[in-house]
Tab-separated table of C-alpha atoms and ligand atoms in Angstrom:
chain	number	residue	atom	x	y	z
A	1027	MET	CA	17.927	3.060	-21.326
A	1028	GLN	CA	14.494	0.556	-22.339
A	1029	GLN	CA	13.619	-1.614	-19.532
A	1030	LYS	CA	13.703	-5.111	-19.896
A	1031	LYS	CA	9.480	-6.603	-19.908
A	1032	LYS	CA	9.260	-9.066	-16.824
A	1033	GLU	CA	8.282	-11.883	-18.016
A	1034	ILE	CA	4.572	-13.480	-15.838
A	1035	LYS	CA	4.977	-16.627	-14.360
A	1036	ILE	CA	2.881	-17.620	-11.459
A	1037	ASN	CA	3.336	-20.664	-8.740
A	1038	THR	CA	0.331	-22.911	-9.527
A	1039	LYS	CA	-0.040	-24.181	-5.891
A	1040	TYR	CA	-1.196	-20.649	-5.155
A	1041	PRO	CA	-3.085	-19.102	-7.947
A	1042	SER	CA	-5.029	-16.367	-5.715
A	1043	VAL	CA	-4.670	-14.116	-3.034
A	1044	THR	CA	-6.793	-15.956	-0.229
A	1045	ASP	CA	-4.018	-18.836	-1.086
A	1046	LEU	CA	-1.258	-16.824	-0.421
A	1047	ARG	CA	-3.003	-15.667	3.049
A	1048	ASN	CA	-3.420	-19.506	3.974
A	1049	ARG	CA	-0.022	-20.211	3.223
A	1050	ALA	CA	1.133	-17.039	5.298
A	1051	LYS	CA	-0.816	-17.867	8.339
A	1052	GLU	CA	0.892	-21.233	8.156
A	1053	ARG	CA	4.567	-19.819	7.826
A	1054	ILE	CA	4.688	-16.297	9.861
A	1055	PRO	CA	4.260	-16.035	14.326
A	1056	LYS	CA	0.603	-15.431	14.398
A	1057	PHE	CA	1.571	-12.076	16.394
A	1058	ALA	CA	2.772	-10.490	12.934
A	1059	PHE	CA	0.073	-12.323	10.705
A	1060	GLU	CA	-2.676	-10.950	13.213
A	1061	TYR	CA	-0.917	-6.935	12.697
A	1062	LEU	CA	-1.268	-7.825	8.678
A	1063	ASP	CA	-4.607	-9.712	8.489
A	1064	GLY	CA	-6.497	-7.346	11.324
A	1065	GLY	CA	-9.057	-4.023	10.697
A	1066	CYS	CA	-10.009	-2.658	13.684
A	1067	ASN	CA	-12.782	-2.731	16.613
A	1068	GLU	CA	-14.845	-5.733	15.541
A	1069	ASP	CA	-13.340	-6.006	11.720
A	1070	VAL	CA	-16.504	-4.355	10.596
A	1071	ASN	CA	-15.046	-2.044	8.117
A	1072	LEU	CA	-12.674	-4.487	7.283
A	1073	HIS	CA	-14.820	-6.899	6.139
A	1074	LYS	CA	-17.357	-4.001	3.842
A	1075	ASN	CA	-14.561	-3.007	2.150
A	1076	THR	CA	-14.011	-6.319	1.029
A	1077	SER	CA	-17.802	-7.490	0.193
A	1078	GLU	CA	-18.950	-4.365	-1.337
A	1079	ILE	CA	-16.817	-3.512	-3.978
A	1080	ARG	CA	-17.589	-6.965	-4.656
A	1081	GLU	CA	-21.315	-5.917	-5.411
A	1082	VAL	CA	-19.871	-3.980	-8.667
A	1083	GLU	CA	-20.775	-5.631	-11.735
A	1084	LEU	CA	-19.039	-5.759	-15.402
A	1085	LEU	CA	-20.617	-6.100	-18.387
A	1086	PRO	CA	-18.984	-7.845	-21.262
A	1087	TYR	CA	-19.673	-7.133	-24.913
A	1088	TYR	CA	-19.011	-10.715	-26.370
A	1089	LEU	CA	-19.697	-9.617	-29.816
A	1090	SER	CA	-18.187	-6.613	-29.983
A	1091	LYS	CA	-14.298	-5.938	-32.321
A	1092	HIS	CA	-11.322	-6.678	-30.006
A	1093	THR	CA	-7.997	-5.745	-31.389
A	1094	GLY	CA	-6.369	-6.587	-28.102
A	1095	SER	CA	-6.179	-5.432	-24.475
A	1096	SER	CA	-2.942	-3.584	-22.512
A	1097	MET	CA	-3.004	-2.982	-19.123
A	1098	LYS	CA	-0.456	0.023	-19.571
A	1099	THR	CA	-1.227	3.227	-17.895
A	1100	GLU	CA	0.125	6.487	-17.889
A	1101	LEU	CA	0.501	8.605	-14.580
A	1102	PHE	CA	1.892	11.225	-13.482
A	1103	GLY	CA	3.855	11.327	-16.511
A	1104	HIS	CA	5.340	7.452	-16.167
A	1105	THR	CA	3.594	4.802	-18.283
A	1106	TYR	CA	3.265	2.004	-15.684
A	1107	ASP	CA	2.781	-1.848	-17.498
A	1108	ALA	CA	-0.361	-2.523	-14.977
A	1109	PRO	CA	-2.841	0.203	-13.116
A	1110	PHE	CA	-2.076	-1.087	-9.822
A	1111	GLY	CA	0.715	-0.496	-7.128
A	1112	ILE	CA	2.256	-1.533	-3.742
A	1113	ALA	CA	0.707	0.428	-1.093
A	1114	PRO	CA	2.457	1.602	1.730
A	1115	VAL	CA	2.814	-0.662	4.853
A	1116	GLY	CA	4.611	-0.424	7.896
A	1117	LEU	CA	6.861	-2.277	10.128
A	1118	GLN	CA	7.079	-4.885	6.628
A	1119	GLY	CA	10.365	-6.431	8.042
A	1120	LEU	CA	8.643	-8.020	11.035
A	1121	MET	CA	6.449	-10.142	8.501
A	1122	TRP	CA	8.762	-11.293	6.326
A	1123	PRO	CA	12.644	-9.983	6.421
A	1124	ASN	CA	13.667	-7.935	3.733
A	1125	SER	CA	10.339	-7.531	2.549
A	1126	PRO	CA	10.151	-4.061	1.644
A	1127	GLU	CA	13.477	-4.921	-0.425
A	1128	ILE	CA	11.836	-7.897	-2.253
A	1129	LEU	CA	8.925	-5.893	-3.174
A	1130	ALA	CA	10.280	-2.734	-4.613
A	1131	LYS	CA	12.433	-4.864	-6.648
A	1132	ALA	CA	9.660	-6.731	-8.149
A	1133	ALA	CA	7.390	-3.395	-8.301
A	1134	PHE	CA	10.486	-2.110	-10.599
A	1135	GLU	CA	11.134	-5.225	-12.453
A	1136	HIS	CA	7.366	-5.271	-13.515
A	1137	ASN	CA	7.059	-1.628	-13.906
A	1138	ILE	CA	4.381	-0.398	-11.389
A	1139	PRO	CA	4.784	1.814	-8.831
A	1140	PHE	CA	6.040	0.850	-5.201
A	1141	ILE	CA	5.237	2.909	-2.188
A	1142	LEU	CA	7.744	3.030	0.971
A	1143	SER	CA	6.249	3.965	4.083
A	1144	THR	CA	7.875	6.087	6.635
A	1145	VAL	CA	7.395	3.084	9.249
A	1146	SER	CA	8.638	0.675	7.236
A	1147	THR	CA	11.755	-1.153	7.520
A	1148	SER	CA	14.147	-0.098	4.837
A	1149	SER	CA	15.207	3.248	3.917
A	1150	ILE	CA	14.180	5.837	1.421
A	1151	GLU	CA	18.150	5.799	-0.394
A	1152	ARG	CA	17.577	1.363	-0.283
A	1153	ILE	CA	14.448	1.558	-1.756
A	1154	SER	CA	15.589	4.103	-4.249
A	1155	GLU	CA	18.247	2.545	-5.113
A	1156	ILE	CA	16.723	-0.709	-6.085
A	1157	THR	CA	14.426	0.787	-8.244
A	1158	GLU	CA	16.221	3.212	-10.298
A	1159	GLY	CA	14.255	6.338	-8.514
A	1160	LYS	CA	10.919	5.152	-9.556
A	1161	SER	CA	9.906	4.052	-5.924
A	1162	TRP	CA	7.405	6.657	-4.178
A	1163	PHE	CA	7.311	7.722	-0.783
A	1164	GLN	CA	4.943	7.627	2.037
A	1165	LEU	CA	5.183	10.756	4.871
A	1166	TYR	CA	3.869	10.111	8.267
A	1167	HIS	CA	3.503	13.598	9.469
A	1168	PRO	CA	6.669	14.770	11.777
A	1169	THR	CA	5.982	17.143	14.548
A	1170	GLU	CA	9.708	18.521	13.841
A	1171	ASP	CA	9.863	21.008	10.871
A	1172	SER	CA	13.099	20.298	10.476
A	1173	VAL	CA	12.667	16.580	10.668
A	1174	ARG	CA	9.803	16.769	7.597
A	1175	ASP	CA	12.478	18.856	5.527
A	1176	ASP	CA	15.410	16.604	6.103
A	1177	ILE	CA	13.122	13.580	4.914
A	1178	ILE	CA	11.581	15.386	2.027
A	1179	LYS	CA	14.551	16.789	1.011
A	1180	ARG	CA	16.098	12.817	1.379
A	1181	ALA	CA	13.330	12.071	-1.130
A	1182	GLU	CA	14.119	14.312	-3.712
A	1183	ALA	CA	17.797	13.512	-3.740
A	1184	ALA	CA	16.533	9.633	-3.809
A	1185	GLU	CA	14.639	11.192	-6.813
A	1186	CYS	CA	11.562	9.758	-5.618
A	1187	PRO	CA	8.861	11.299	-8.613
A	1188	VAL	CA	5.673	10.918	-5.888
A	1189	LEU	CA	5.723	12.568	-2.524
A	1190	VAL	CA	2.433	10.961	-0.585
A	1191	ILE	CA	1.356	12.646	2.754
A	1192	LEU	CA	-1.504	10.214	5.181
A	1193	ALA	CA	-4.483	11.633	6.344
A	1194	ASP	CA	-6.403	8.894	7.893
A	1195	VAL	CA	-4.104	8.729	10.836
A	1196	PRO	CA	-5.235	11.149	13.398
A	1197	THR	CA	-4.937	8.913	15.824
A	1198	PHE	CA	-3.672	5.087	15.772
A	1199	GLY	CA	-6.620	2.285	14.871
A	1200	PHE	CA	-8.113	1.072	17.696
A	1201	ARG	CA	-6.881	-3.087	17.179
A	1202	PRO	CA	-7.784	-5.506	19.970
A	1203	ARG	CA	-5.670	-7.827	18.219
A	1204	ASP	CA	-2.441	-6.137	18.630
A	1205	ILE	CA	-3.451	-5.173	22.185
A	1206	ARG	CA	-3.619	-8.692	22.855
A	1207	ASN	CA	-0.276	-9.824	21.441
A	1208	GLY	CA	1.684	-6.790	23.019
A	1209	LEU	CA	2.241	-5.484	19.489
A	1210	ALA	CA	2.364	-1.891	19.525
A	1211	MET	CA	4.079	0.932	17.768
A	1212	PRO	CA	6.679	-0.419	18.259
A	1213	PRO	CA	6.204	-4.215	18.715
A	1214	LYS	CA	7.373	-5.567	21.898
A	1215	MET	CA	8.346	-8.829	22.275
A	1216	SER	CA	6.708	-10.976	24.784
A	1217	VAL	CA	7.471	-14.414	26.003
A	1218	LYS	CA	4.006	-15.511	24.156
A	1219	ASN	CA	5.463	-14.074	21.153
A	1220	ILE	CA	8.563	-15.509	21.534
A	1221	LEU	CA	6.897	-18.760	21.495
A	1222	GLN	CA	5.245	-18.023	18.803
A	1223	VAL	CA	8.566	-17.706	16.867
A	1224	LEU	CA	9.962	-20.826	17.821
A	1225	GLY	CA	6.647	-22.687	15.780
A	1226	LYS	CA	7.823	-20.861	12.698
A	1227	PRO	CA	11.741	-21.640	11.860
A	1228	SER	CA	11.555	-20.272	8.301
A	1229	TRP	CA	10.956	-16.706	9.355
A	1230	ALA	CA	13.051	-17.162	12.421
A	1231	MET	CA	15.954	-18.004	10.435
A	1232	ASN	CA	15.792	-15.629	7.844
A	1233	THR	CA	15.024	-12.792	10.825
A	1234	LEU	CA	18.431	-14.027	12.032
A	1235	LYS	CA	19.897	-13.619	8.384
A	1236	TYR	CA	18.861	-10.190	8.183
A	1237	GLY	CA	18.714	-8.989	11.873
A	1238	GLN	CA	16.063	-7.235	14.024
A	1239	PRO	CA	13.727	-4.952	11.482
A	1240	ASN	CA	14.808	-1.055	12.482
A	1241	PHE	CA	12.904	1.813	11.263
A	1242	GLU	CA	15.419	1.942	8.484
A	1243	THR	CA	14.568	5.798	7.358
A	1244	LEU	CA	13.994	7.536	10.938
A	1245	ARG	CA	17.502	6.286	12.047
A	1246	PRO	CA	19.235	9.893	11.683
A	1247	TYR	CA	16.744	10.949	14.028
A	1248	MET	CA	16.623	8.715	16.630
A	1249	PRO	CA	18.612	8.402	19.634
A	1250	LYS	CA	20.976	5.296	20.039
A	1251	GLY	CA	19.820	2.582	22.060
A	1252	LEU	CA	16.373	3.502	23.198
A	1253	ASP	CA	14.604	0.854	24.596
A	1254	LEU	CA	11.374	-0.696	23.707
A	1255	ALA	CA	8.940	1.696	25.331
A	1256	GLN	CA	11.685	4.993	24.898
A	1257	LEU	CA	11.850	4.172	21.255
A	1258	GLY	CA	7.459	4.146	21.727
A	1259	LYS	CA	7.851	7.616	23.131
A	1260	PHE	CA	10.128	8.728	20.648
A	1261	MET	CA	7.340	7.975	17.679
A	1262	ASP	CA	4.621	9.723	19.538
A	1263	GLN	CA	6.681	12.947	19.689
A	1264	THR	CA	8.212	12.772	16.394
A	1265	PHE	CA	4.934	12.326	15.032
A	1266	THR	CA	1.510	14.200	14.545
A	1267	GLY	CA	-0.749	12.096	12.655
A	1268	ARG	CA	-3.621	14.655	12.456
A	1269	LEU	CA	-3.083	16.781	9.162
A	1270	ASN	CA	-4.431	20.024	8.147
A	1271	GLU	CA	-4.359	22.922	5.422
A	1272	GLU	CA	-1.721	24.878	7.312
A	1273	LYS	CA	0.339	21.563	7.803
A	1274	ILE	CA	-0.072	20.880	3.726
A	1275	LYS	CA	0.910	24.211	2.356
A	1276	PRO	CA	4.376	24.076	3.408
A	1277	ILE	CA	4.921	20.572	2.328
A	1278	ARG	CA	3.499	21.944	-1.792
A	1279	ASP	CA	5.306	24.572	-1.574
A	1280	MET	CA	8.346	22.440	-1.049
A	1281	TRP	CA	8.033	19.381	-3.000
A	1282	LYS	CA	8.340	19.924	-6.487
A	1283	GLY	CA	7.173	16.487	-7.157
A	1284	LYS	CA	3.727	14.932	-7.575
A	1285	LEU	CA	2.052	15.703	-4.379
A	1286	VAL	CA	-0.627	12.965	-3.371
A	1287	ILE	CA	-2.680	12.628	-0.475
A	1288	LYS	CA	-3.655	9.125	0.870
A	1289	GLY	CA	-6.913	8.419	3.065
A	1290	VAL	CA	-9.314	11.003	1.590
A	1291	ALA	CA	-13.030	9.593	2.395
A	1292	ASN	CA	-15.328	12.234	1.362
A	1293	GLU	CA	-16.065	14.934	-1.140
A	1294	ALA	CA	-14.711	17.446	1.253
A	1295	ASP	CA	-12.067	16.834	1.699
A	1296	ALA	CA	-11.025	15.913	-2.150
A	1297	GLU	CA	-12.165	19.629	-2.684
A	1298	ARG	CA	-9.766	20.735	-0.431
A	1299	CYS	CA	-6.701	18.617	-1.882
A	1300	ILE	CA	-7.611	20.500	-5.487
A	1301	LYS	CA	-7.732	23.824	-3.874
A	1302	LEU	CA	-4.589	22.930	-1.962
A	1303	GLY	CA	-2.659	22.290	-5.590
A	1304	LEU	CA	-2.553	18.668	-4.801
A	1305	ASP	CA	-1.799	16.644	-7.851
A	1306	GLY	CA	-3.786	13.136	-6.557
A	1307	ILE	CA	-5.815	11.459	-3.940
A	1308	ILE	CA	-5.906	8.218	-3.009
A	1309	VAL	CA	-9.694	7.265	-1.499
A	1310	SER	CA	-8.451	4.938	1.452
A	1311	ASN	CA	-9.708	4.219	5.190
A	1312	HIS	CA	-5.938	2.008	5.460
A	1313	GLY	CA	-7.554	-1.178	4.544
A	1314	GLY	CA	-10.260	-0.865	7.887
A	1315	ARG	CA	-7.452	-0.631	10.217
A	1316	GLN	CA	-8.514	2.885	11.414
A	1317	LEU	CA	-12.247	4.187	11.690
A	1318	ASP	CA	-14.522	0.365	11.789
A	1319	ALA	CA	-17.589	2.900	11.629
A	1320	GLY	CA	-16.684	4.478	8.464
A	1321	GLU	CA	-17.784	3.375	4.532
A	1322	SER	CA	-16.241	0.839	2.734
A	1323	THR	CA	-13.949	2.718	-0.180
A	1324	ILE	CA	-15.752	2.104	-2.853
A	1325	LYS	CA	-18.774	4.089	-1.850
A	1326	PRO	CA	-17.062	7.440	-1.607
A	1327	LEU	CA	-14.843	6.273	-4.661
A	1328	VAL	CA	-17.751	6.842	-6.875
A	1329	ARG	CA	-19.240	10.049	-5.879
A	1330	ILE	CA	-15.394	11.646	-5.471
A	1331	ALA	CA	-14.809	10.181	-8.885
A	1332	GLU	CA	-17.913	11.461	-10.954
A	1333	LYS	CA	-17.505	15.389	-9.115
A	1334	TYR	CA	-13.810	15.420	-9.345
A	1335	GLY	CA	-12.312	13.223	-11.779
A	1336	ASN	CA	-11.468	15.625	-14.266
A	1337	GLN	CA	-9.675	18.198	-11.842
A	1338	ILE	CA	-7.350	15.330	-10.050
A	1339	LYS	CA	-5.875	12.109	-10.327
A	1340	VAL	CA	-8.433	9.466	-8.544
A	1341	MET	CA	-6.945	6.171	-7.250
A	1342	MET	CA	-8.134	3.624	-5.034
A	1343	ASP	CA	-6.844	1.235	-2.199
A	1344	SER	CA	-8.847	-0.978	0.903
A	1345	GLY	CA	-10.260	-4.342	0.010
A	1346	LEU	CA	-8.841	-5.284	-3.319
A	1347	ARG	CA	-8.001	-8.607	-3.566
A	1348	GLY	CA	-7.611	-9.555	-7.175
A	1349	GLY	CA	-7.671	-8.774	-10.849
A	1350	PRO	CA	-11.464	-8.351	-10.493
A	1351	ASP	CA	-11.616	-6.633	-7.812
A	1352	ILE	CA	-8.833	-4.262	-9.839
A	1353	ALA	CA	-11.339	-4.175	-12.585
A	1354	ARG	CA	-14.203	-3.415	-10.235
A	1355	THR	CA	-12.540	-0.474	-8.634
A	1356	LEU	CA	-11.261	1.302	-12.180
A	1357	ALA	CA	-15.143	0.447	-13.987
A	1358	SER	CA	-16.280	2.136	-10.669
A	1359	GLY	CA	-14.013	5.639	-11.445
A	1360	ALA	CA	-10.670	5.482	-10.005
A	1361	GLU	CA	-7.811	5.844	-12.880
A	1362	PHE	CA	-5.043	3.796	-10.702
A	1363	THR	CA	-5.567	1.312	-7.573
A	1364	PHE	CA	-3.645	0.284	-4.656
A	1365	LEU	CA	-3.641	-2.568	-3.029
A	1366	GLY	CA	-1.541	-3.368	0.616
A	1367	ARG	CA	-2.485	-6.670	2.619
A	1368	SER	CA	-2.242	-8.634	-0.930
A	1369	PHE	CA	1.162	-8.105	-1.485
A	1370	MET	CA	2.410	-8.800	1.880
A	1371	TYR	CA	0.754	-12.529	1.561
A	1372	GLY	CA	2.931	-12.963	-1.220
A	1373	VAL	CA	6.224	-12.300	0.800
A	1374	ALA	CA	5.015	-13.806	3.882
A	1375	ALA	CA	3.449	-17.086	1.905
A	1376	LEU	CA	6.676	-17.353	-0.899
A	1377	GLY	CA	9.484	-15.491	0.439
A	1378	LYS	CA	12.048	-13.875	-2.096
A	1379	GLU	CA	9.133	-15.195	-4.843
A	1380	GLY	CA	6.253	-13.772	-3.005
A	1381	GLY	CA	6.645	-9.919	-5.014
A	1382	ASP	CA	7.008	-11.572	-8.076
A	1383	HIS	CA	4.604	-14.321	-7.752
A	1384	THR	CA	1.974	-11.671	-6.420
A	1385	ILE	CA	2.044	-9.101	-9.288
A	1386	SER	CA	2.036	-11.959	-12.107
A	1387	LEU	CA	-0.950	-13.109	-10.516
A	1388	LEU	CA	-2.853	-10.005	-10.331
A	1389	LYS	CA	-1.410	-8.780	-13.943
A	1390	THR	CA	-2.806	-12.531	-15.118
A	1391	GLU	CA	-6.313	-12.176	-13.798
A	1392	LEU	CA	-6.575	-8.364	-14.662
A	1393	GLN	CA	-5.567	-9.319	-18.419
A	1394	GLN	CA	-8.229	-11.978	-18.351
A	1395	VAL	CA	-10.901	-9.801	-17.255
A	1396	MET	CA	-9.834	-7.862	-19.837
A	1397	GLU	CA	-9.845	-9.553	-22.611
A	1398	GLN	CA	-13.184	-11.314	-21.305
A	1399	VAL	CA	-15.564	-8.187	-21.101
A	1400	CYS	CA	-14.268	-6.798	-24.333
A	1401	CYS	CA	-12.084	-3.827	-22.794
A	1402	GLU	CA	-8.941	-3.022	-25.068
A	1403	GLU	CA	-7.278	0.057	-22.590
A	1404	VAL	CA	-8.029	0.431	-18.636
A	1405	LYS	CA	-9.751	4.190	-19.034
A	1406	ASP	CA	-12.764	1.929	-20.993
A	1407	PHE	CA	-13.234	0.008	-18.246
A	1408	PRO	CA	-16.240	2.836	-17.040
A	1409	ASN	CA	-17.848	1.787	-20.430
A	1410	HIS	CA	-18.438	-1.899	-18.501
A	1411	LEU	CA	-19.918	-0.788	-15.532
A	1412	LEU	CA	-23.475	-2.137	-15.029
B	1870	LIG	C1	-0.084	-4.082	8.104
B	1870	LIG	C2	-0.069	-2.699	7.508
B	1870	LIG	C3	0.607	-1.751	7.719
B	1870	LIG	C4	0.183	-0.191	6.786
B	1870	LIG	N1	0.952	0.560	7.591
B	1870	LIG	C5	0.888	1.601	6.476
B	1870	LIG	C6	1.373	2.746	6.580
B	1870	LIG	O1	2.827	2.672	7.419
B	1870	LIG	N2	1.435	3.767	5.832
B	1870	LIG	C7	0.503	4.473	4.779
B	1870	LIG	O2	0.186	5.051	4.528
B	1870	LIG	N3	-0.791	2.938	5.310
B	1870	LIG	C8	-0.451	1.908	5.885
B	1870	LIG	N4	-1.320	1.080	5.930
B	1870	LIG	C9	-2.330	1.358	4.453
B	1870	LIG	C10	-1.752	0.550	3.445
B	1870	LIG	O3	-1.069	1.414	2.586
B	1870	LIG	C11	-3.436	0.633	2.681
B	1870	LIG	O4	-4.228	1.544	2.490
B	1870	LIG	C12	-4.314	-0.683	3.315
B	1870	LIG	O5	-3.428	-2.170	3.173
B	1870	LIG	C13	-4.871	-1.302	1.401
B	1870	LIG	O6	-6.121	-1.901	2.120
B	1870	LIG	P1	-5.877	-3.700	1.650
B	1870	LIG	O7	-4.839	-4.072	2.484
B	1870	LIG	O8	-7.262	-4.197	1.538
B	1870	LIG	O9	-5.479	-3.557	0.118
B	1870	LIG	C14	-0.943	-0.172	6.346
B	1870	LIG	C15	-2.096	-1.625	6.238
B	1870	LIG	C16	-1.346	-2.720	6.760
B	1870	LIG	C17	-2.337	-4.253	6.208
């Protein structure tokens, strides 16, 4: 059945991601905002992501023939309405109750991809139902082969078209704010955190309405009645972040859909992905949350896209905060882009309207850039790179 085209309508009080971020900060408890907003260590990589991408400049051609601009983008056999999607984010329900469901629904209605994280607060099955089998799934690597195989089978049964395996969390990032807030994997509720909750009534009311967030996809593998310390231990034992070729090969053999690795940060790893038969890579540094001494993503993107762009689908995330950033990334060689925080700021700021608003905002901004520079199709963006 042909999907109805979603109307683009934005809330005029929040016409930028910065506005949404500011509102989110007012509306959710400090420990939740800082978990979302922060990078790692001294936040150097976080700031480089957002500043270096903005050094990319585009050339407008005002006198060229223009017959209209379309954001439609073909990726892995599906034509999306825009060249951006929603990156996987863990613990989403902590930042705003029901947020994975809100974002998945908005992504489905706008015909853009939503990626569910293994450690988000909704299940593969629920998100697949909301998106009619269109959402992608991101896998944290389980220690036990049986858990890995079971999760992969569930993703297949839920008709996920794309499985994303994560490469850039061999260890959890060192995040001083989360340490100070007592927010670990999983979150701890200290008296200080509870006081912060009391100051944010709409967050607290919604949390009461939807219940305490839980790792819904992992429920079948978790013993019942774990206290927080035991839950932390369970997570450590259940997942091993460090990926290698031996771990990727059986997944490639098992998974019949498209397979993507997220967290590629250099040419050598990109080449490995091609040799292993991957379908795509997301050049990413996890939004600056893992290696403070690393490069911003736009730099390796340029090198990787130039060298391997004709052999594998090259996508990018980290540091994008609006339509012009999406345009800069596409002009620098990415075929598709993802954003993490921007969408979560939107939902934290506006609740159930937040997904629709943020996608509409990004579509409006990107359409404006395309018309301004005289770019008719997304694939032509590199012609506008200065
Ligand atoms: C709060 C938060 C939680 C995240 N959790 C995950 C996760 O569970 N799995 C994953 O693959 N990436 C995770 N990421 C990384 C995002 O998928 C994405 O790479 C990053 O947010 C992109 O940078 P941006 O926020 O600047 O757009 C997380 C990012 C944030 C901000």
